[in-house]
Coordinates of C-alpha atoms in Angstrom, one line a residue:
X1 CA -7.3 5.3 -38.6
X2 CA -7.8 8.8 -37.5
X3 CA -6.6 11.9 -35.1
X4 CA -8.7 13.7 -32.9
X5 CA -8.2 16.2 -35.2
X6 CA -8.9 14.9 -38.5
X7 CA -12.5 15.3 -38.7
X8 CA -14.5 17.9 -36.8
X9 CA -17.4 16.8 -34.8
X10 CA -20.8 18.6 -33.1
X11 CA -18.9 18.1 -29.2
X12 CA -22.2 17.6 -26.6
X13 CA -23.1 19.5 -24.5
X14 CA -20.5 20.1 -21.9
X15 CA -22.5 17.9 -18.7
X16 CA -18.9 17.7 -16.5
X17 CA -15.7 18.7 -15.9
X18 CA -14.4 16.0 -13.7
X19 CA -10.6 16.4 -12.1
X20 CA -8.7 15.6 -15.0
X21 CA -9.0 19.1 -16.4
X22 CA -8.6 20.7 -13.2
X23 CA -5.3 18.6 -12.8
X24 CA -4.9 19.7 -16.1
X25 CA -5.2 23.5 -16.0
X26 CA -2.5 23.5 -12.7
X27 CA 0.3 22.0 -14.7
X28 CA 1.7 23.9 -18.0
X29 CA 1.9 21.9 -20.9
X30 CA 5.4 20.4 -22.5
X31 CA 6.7 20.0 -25.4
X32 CA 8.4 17.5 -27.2
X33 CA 11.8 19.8 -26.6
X34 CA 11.9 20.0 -23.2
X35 CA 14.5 18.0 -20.8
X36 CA 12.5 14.5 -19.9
X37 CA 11.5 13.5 -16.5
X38 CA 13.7 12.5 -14.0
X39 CA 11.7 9.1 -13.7
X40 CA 12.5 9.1 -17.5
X41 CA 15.8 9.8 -17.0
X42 CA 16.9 6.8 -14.6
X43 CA 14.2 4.3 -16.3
X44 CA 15.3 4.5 -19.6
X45 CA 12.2 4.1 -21.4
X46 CA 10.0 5.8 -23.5
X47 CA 7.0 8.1 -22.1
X48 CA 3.6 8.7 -21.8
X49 CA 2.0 11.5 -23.9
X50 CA 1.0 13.2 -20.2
X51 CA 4.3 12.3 -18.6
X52 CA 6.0 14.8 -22.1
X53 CA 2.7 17.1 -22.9
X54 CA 0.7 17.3 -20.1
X55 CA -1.9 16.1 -21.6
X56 CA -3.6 12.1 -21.9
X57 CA -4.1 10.7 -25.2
X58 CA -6.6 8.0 -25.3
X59 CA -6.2 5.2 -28.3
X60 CA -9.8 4.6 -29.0
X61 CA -10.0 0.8 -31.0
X62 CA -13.4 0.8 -32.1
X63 CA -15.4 1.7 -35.0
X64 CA -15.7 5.4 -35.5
X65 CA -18.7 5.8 -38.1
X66 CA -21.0 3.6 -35.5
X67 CA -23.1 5.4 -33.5
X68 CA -21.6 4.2 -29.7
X69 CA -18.4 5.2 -31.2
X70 CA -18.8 8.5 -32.5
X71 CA -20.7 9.3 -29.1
X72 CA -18.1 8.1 -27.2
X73 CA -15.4 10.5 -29.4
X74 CA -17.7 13.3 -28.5
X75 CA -17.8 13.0 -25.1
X76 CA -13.4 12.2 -25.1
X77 CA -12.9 15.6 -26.6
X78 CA -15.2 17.5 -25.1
X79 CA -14.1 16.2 -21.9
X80 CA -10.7 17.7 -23.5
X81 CA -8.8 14.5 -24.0
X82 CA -6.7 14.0 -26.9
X83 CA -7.7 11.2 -29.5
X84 CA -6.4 8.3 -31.7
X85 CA -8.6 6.4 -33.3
X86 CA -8.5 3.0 -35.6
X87 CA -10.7 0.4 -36.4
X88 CA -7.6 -1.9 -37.6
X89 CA -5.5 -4.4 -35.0
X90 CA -2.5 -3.9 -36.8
X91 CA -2.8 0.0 -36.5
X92 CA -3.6 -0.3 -33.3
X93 CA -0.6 -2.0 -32.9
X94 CA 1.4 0.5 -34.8
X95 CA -0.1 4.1 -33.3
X96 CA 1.1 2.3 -29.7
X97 CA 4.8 0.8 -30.8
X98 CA 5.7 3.2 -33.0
X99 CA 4.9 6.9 -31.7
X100 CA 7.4 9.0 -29.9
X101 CA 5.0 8.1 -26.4
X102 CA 3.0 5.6 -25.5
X103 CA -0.7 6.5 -25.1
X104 CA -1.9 6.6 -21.3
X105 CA -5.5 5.1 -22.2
X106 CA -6.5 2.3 -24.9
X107 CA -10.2 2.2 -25.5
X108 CA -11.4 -0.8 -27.1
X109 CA -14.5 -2.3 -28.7
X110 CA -13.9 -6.1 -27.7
X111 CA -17.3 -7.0 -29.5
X112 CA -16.2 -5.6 -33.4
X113 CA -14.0 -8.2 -34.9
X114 CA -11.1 -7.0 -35.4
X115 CA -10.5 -6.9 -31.4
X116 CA -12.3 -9.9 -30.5
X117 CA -9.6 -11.5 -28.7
X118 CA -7.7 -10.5 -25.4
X119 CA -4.3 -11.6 -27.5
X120 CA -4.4 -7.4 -27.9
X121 CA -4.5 -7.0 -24.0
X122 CA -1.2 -9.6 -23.7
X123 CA 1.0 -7.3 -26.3
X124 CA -0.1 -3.8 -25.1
X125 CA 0.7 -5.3 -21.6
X126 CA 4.0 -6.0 -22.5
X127 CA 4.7 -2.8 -24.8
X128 CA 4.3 -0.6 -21.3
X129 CA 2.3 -2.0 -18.4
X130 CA 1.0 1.4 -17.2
X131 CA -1.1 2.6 -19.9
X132 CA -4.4 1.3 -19.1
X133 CA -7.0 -0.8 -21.5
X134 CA -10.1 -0.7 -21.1
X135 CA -12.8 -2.5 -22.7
X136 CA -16.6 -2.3 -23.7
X137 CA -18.0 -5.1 -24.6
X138 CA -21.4 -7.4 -24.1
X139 CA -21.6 -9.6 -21.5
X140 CA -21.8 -13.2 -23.0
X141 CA -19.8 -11.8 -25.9
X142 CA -16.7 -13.5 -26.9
X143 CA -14.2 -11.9 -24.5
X144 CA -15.8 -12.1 -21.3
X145 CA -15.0 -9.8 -18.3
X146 CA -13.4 -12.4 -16.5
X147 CA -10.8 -13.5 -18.9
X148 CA -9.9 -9.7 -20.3
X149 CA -9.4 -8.8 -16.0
X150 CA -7.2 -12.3 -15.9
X151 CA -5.2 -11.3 -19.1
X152 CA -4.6 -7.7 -18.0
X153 CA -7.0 -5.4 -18.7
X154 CA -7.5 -2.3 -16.3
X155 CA -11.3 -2.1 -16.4
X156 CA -14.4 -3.7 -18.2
X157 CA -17.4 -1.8 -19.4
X158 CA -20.5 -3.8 -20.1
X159 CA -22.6 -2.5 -22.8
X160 CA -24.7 -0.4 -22.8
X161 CA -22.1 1.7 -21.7
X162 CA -22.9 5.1 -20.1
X163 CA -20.5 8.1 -21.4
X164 CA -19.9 9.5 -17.8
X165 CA -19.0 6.5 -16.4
X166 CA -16.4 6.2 -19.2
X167 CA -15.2 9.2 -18.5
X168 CA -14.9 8.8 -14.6
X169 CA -13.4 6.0 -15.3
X170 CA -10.5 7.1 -17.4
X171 CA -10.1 10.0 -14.7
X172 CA -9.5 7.5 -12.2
X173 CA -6.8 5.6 -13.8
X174 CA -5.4 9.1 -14.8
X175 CA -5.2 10.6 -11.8
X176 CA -4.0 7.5 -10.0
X177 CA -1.0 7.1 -12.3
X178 CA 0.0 11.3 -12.0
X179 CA 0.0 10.3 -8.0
X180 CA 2.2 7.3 -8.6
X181 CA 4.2 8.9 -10.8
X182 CA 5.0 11.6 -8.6
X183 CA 5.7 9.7 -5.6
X184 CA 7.7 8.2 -8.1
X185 CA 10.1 10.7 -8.8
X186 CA 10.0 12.7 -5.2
X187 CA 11.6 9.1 -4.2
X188 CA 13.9 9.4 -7.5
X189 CA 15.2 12.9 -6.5
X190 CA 15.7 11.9 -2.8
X191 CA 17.5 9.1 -3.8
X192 CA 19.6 11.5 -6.1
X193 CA 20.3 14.0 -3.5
X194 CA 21.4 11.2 -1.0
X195 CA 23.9 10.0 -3.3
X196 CA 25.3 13.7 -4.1
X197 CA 25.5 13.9 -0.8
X198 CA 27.6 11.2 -0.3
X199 CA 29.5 12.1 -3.3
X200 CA 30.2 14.8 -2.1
X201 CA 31.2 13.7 1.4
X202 CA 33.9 10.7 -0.3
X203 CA 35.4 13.8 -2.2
X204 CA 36.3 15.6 1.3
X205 CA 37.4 12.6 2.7
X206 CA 39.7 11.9 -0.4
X207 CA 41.0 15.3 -0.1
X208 CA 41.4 15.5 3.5
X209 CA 43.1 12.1 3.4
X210 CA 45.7 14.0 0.4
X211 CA 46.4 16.7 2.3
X212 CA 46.9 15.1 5.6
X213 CA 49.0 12.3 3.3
X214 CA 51.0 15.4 2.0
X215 CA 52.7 16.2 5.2
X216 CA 54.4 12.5 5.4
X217 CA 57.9 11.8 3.5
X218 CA 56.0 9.2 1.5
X219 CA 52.8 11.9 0.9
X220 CA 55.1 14.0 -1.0
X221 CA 56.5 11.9 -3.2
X222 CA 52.6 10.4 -4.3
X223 CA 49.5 12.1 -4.0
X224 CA 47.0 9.5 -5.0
X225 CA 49.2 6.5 -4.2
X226 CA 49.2 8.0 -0.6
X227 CA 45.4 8.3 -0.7
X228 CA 44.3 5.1 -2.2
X229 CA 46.3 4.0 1.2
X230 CA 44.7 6.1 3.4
X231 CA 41.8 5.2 2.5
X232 CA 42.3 1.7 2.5
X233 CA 43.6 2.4 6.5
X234 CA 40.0 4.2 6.8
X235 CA 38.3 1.4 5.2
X236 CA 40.3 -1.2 7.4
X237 CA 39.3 1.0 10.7
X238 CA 35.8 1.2 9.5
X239 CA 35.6 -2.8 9.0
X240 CA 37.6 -2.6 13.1
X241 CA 35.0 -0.5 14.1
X242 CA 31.8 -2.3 12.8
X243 CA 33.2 -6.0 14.2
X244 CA 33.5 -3.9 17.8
X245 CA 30.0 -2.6 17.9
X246 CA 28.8 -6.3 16.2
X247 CA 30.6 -7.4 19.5
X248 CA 29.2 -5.0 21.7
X249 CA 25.7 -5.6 20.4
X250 CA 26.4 -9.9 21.2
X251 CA 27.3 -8.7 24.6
X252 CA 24.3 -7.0 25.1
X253 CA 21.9 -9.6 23.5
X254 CA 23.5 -11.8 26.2
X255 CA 22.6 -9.5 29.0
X256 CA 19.2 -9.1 28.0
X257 CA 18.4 -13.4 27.3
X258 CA 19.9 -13.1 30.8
X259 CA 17.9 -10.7 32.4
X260 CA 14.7 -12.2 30.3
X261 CA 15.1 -16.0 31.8
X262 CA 15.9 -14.4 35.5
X263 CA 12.2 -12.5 35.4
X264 CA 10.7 -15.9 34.1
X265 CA 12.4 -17.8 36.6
X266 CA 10.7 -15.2 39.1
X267 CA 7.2 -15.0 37.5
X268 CA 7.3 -19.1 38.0
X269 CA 8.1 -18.8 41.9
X270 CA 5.2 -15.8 41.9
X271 CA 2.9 -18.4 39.6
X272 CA 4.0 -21.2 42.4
X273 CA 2.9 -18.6 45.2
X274 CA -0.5 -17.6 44.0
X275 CA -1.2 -21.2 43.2
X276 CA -0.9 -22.3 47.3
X277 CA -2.8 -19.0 48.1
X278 CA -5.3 -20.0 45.6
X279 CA -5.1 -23.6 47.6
X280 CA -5.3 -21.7 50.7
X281 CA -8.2 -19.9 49.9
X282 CA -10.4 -23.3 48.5
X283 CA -9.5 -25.0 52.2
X284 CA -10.5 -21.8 53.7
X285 CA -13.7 -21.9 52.3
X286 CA -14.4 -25.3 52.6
X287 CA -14.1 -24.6 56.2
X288 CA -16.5 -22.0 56.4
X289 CA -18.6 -23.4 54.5
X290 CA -18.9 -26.8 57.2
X291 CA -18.6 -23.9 60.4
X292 CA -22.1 -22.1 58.5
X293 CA -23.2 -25.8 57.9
X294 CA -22.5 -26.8 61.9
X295 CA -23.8 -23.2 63.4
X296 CA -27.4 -24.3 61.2
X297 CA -27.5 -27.1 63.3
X298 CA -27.0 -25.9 66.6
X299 CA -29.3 -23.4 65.8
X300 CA -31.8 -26.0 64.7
X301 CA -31.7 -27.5 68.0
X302 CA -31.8 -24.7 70.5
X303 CA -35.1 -23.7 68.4
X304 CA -36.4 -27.4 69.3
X305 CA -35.3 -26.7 73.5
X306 CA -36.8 -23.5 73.3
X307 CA -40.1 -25.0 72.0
X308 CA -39.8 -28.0 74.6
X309 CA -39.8 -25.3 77.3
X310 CA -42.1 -23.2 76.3
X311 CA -44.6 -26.1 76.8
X312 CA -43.4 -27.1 79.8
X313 CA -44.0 -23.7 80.6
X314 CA -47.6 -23.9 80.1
X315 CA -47.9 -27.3 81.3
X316 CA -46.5 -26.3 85.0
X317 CA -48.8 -22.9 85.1
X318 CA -51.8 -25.6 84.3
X319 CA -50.7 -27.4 87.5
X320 CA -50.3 -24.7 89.4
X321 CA -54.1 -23.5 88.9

């Protein structure tokens, strides 16, 4: 078990700097002293290292002598990411539970033995559900992609695993928890401002409801007795008020089913009327098509007569000479 700074390692060469650290330069970091969140403040529960430093801390569970392992160190801290690391499930399980925060990443090494179950996804899960997991492992290995997805796990990473996708990776669950945790609590101080608001607005009504208690014989003998009643009256006009619009709003609802079945009764006399056009139409054409049919005819025989003339024609010149 070690800290990112308990040993000092050659960092690579520098080959990104992805939008983590830019996201990370914009806000100032916290410390432990400062006044929590205020989506920490209504949930209760215990933080993220970025949600109280500003900063992500990834819980690497792998082994770090190992080649893969101390490359994958490397690249986490030059990439400017703080670092846990053990080699130990019940470590693990201890740097997670016990901290003052909860990491935000959990790196693990499904393929050493000490991880080789997704039992570790299941408790992790449970401890705090946004931090993601994500695991490298060898396809074929004992915890396959499948079941470590089905059990929880945020990502898989088949070996062998290539550094800057690791690290865009991790940037993409980071940067999509900062958005939902800012949505988060822009909802959270909405919903606190609405509800100052209304506290704020029951005051005046209290007091307005005192004062105008006050000027009554029984107002002067009891402030708050006179309005508690008040605002029981208020609250028994309000109840008036909202049956009369539920009223009004029947009322209406009637009108419009009326209104609705009156237009389809008309759109069925308009259906009726097009259909007997439509009718219309078909006998119409029927007709003309037997007038067209007849008019052939007669034209058929006039041909025939003006042929039967024609040589009739020639037979009387033939006479003739």
């Amino acid at each position: 078990m070690s800290g990112s700074t308990s040993e000092a390692r050659a960092a690579l060469p520098i080959k990104r700097r992805g939008s983590y650290l830019l996201m990370k330069r914009e806000r100032s970091a916290l410390s432990s002293e400062d006044e929590p969140s205020v989506m920490g403040l209504l949930t209760n529960r215990k933080p993220t290292h970025w949600e109280r430093f500003g900063t992500v801390m990834v819980l690497c569970c792998l082994a770090p002598d190992s080649p893969e392992g101390t490359a994958c160190m490397q690249m986490l801290q030059a990439e400017g990411y703080d670092t846990l690391t053990t080699s130990c499930l019940a470590d693990a399980m201890t740097l997670f539970s016990t901290g003052e925060v909860f990491p935000d990443v959990v790196l693990v090494d499904c393929d050493a033995r000490a991880f080789a179950s997704i039992a570790l996804i299941a408790k992790l899960q449970g401890l705090n559900a946004t931090t993601a997991i994500l695991l490298m492992g060898t396809r074929g290995g004992v915890v396959s992609p499948e079941a470590a997805l089905q059990a929880g796990a945020t990502d898989f990473m088949a070996r062998p695993v290539d550094l800057d996708e690791m690290i865009a990776r991790i940037e993409r669950h980071v940067l999509r928890q900062h958005a939902i945790k800012l949505e988060l609590e822009a909802a959270l101080e909405e919903a606190q401002r609405k509800l100052a608001q209304l506290g704020t607005a029951t005051l005046l009504g209290n007091i307005a409801l005192g004062n105008r208690g006050a000027g009554s014989p029984a107002g002067s003998s009891g402030g708050v007795g006179t309005a508690l009643l008040h605002t029981g009256q208020l609250v028994a006009v309000a109840e008036t008020d909202f049956e009369q619009q539920i009223t009004e709003l029947s009322e209406e609802n009637q009108k419009l089913d009326s209104k609705l079945q009156e237009m389809e009764w008309k759109l069925g006399l308009k259906d009726n009327e097009n259909r007997v056009l439509a009718e219309k139409l078909g006998s119409l054409g029927q007709r003309m098509d037997t007038s067209r049919e007849t008019s052939d005819g007669m034209q058929a025989q006039l041909n025939l007569m003006h042929k039967q003339n024609t040589v009739f024609t020639t037979k009387a010149d033939d006479c003739t000479c």
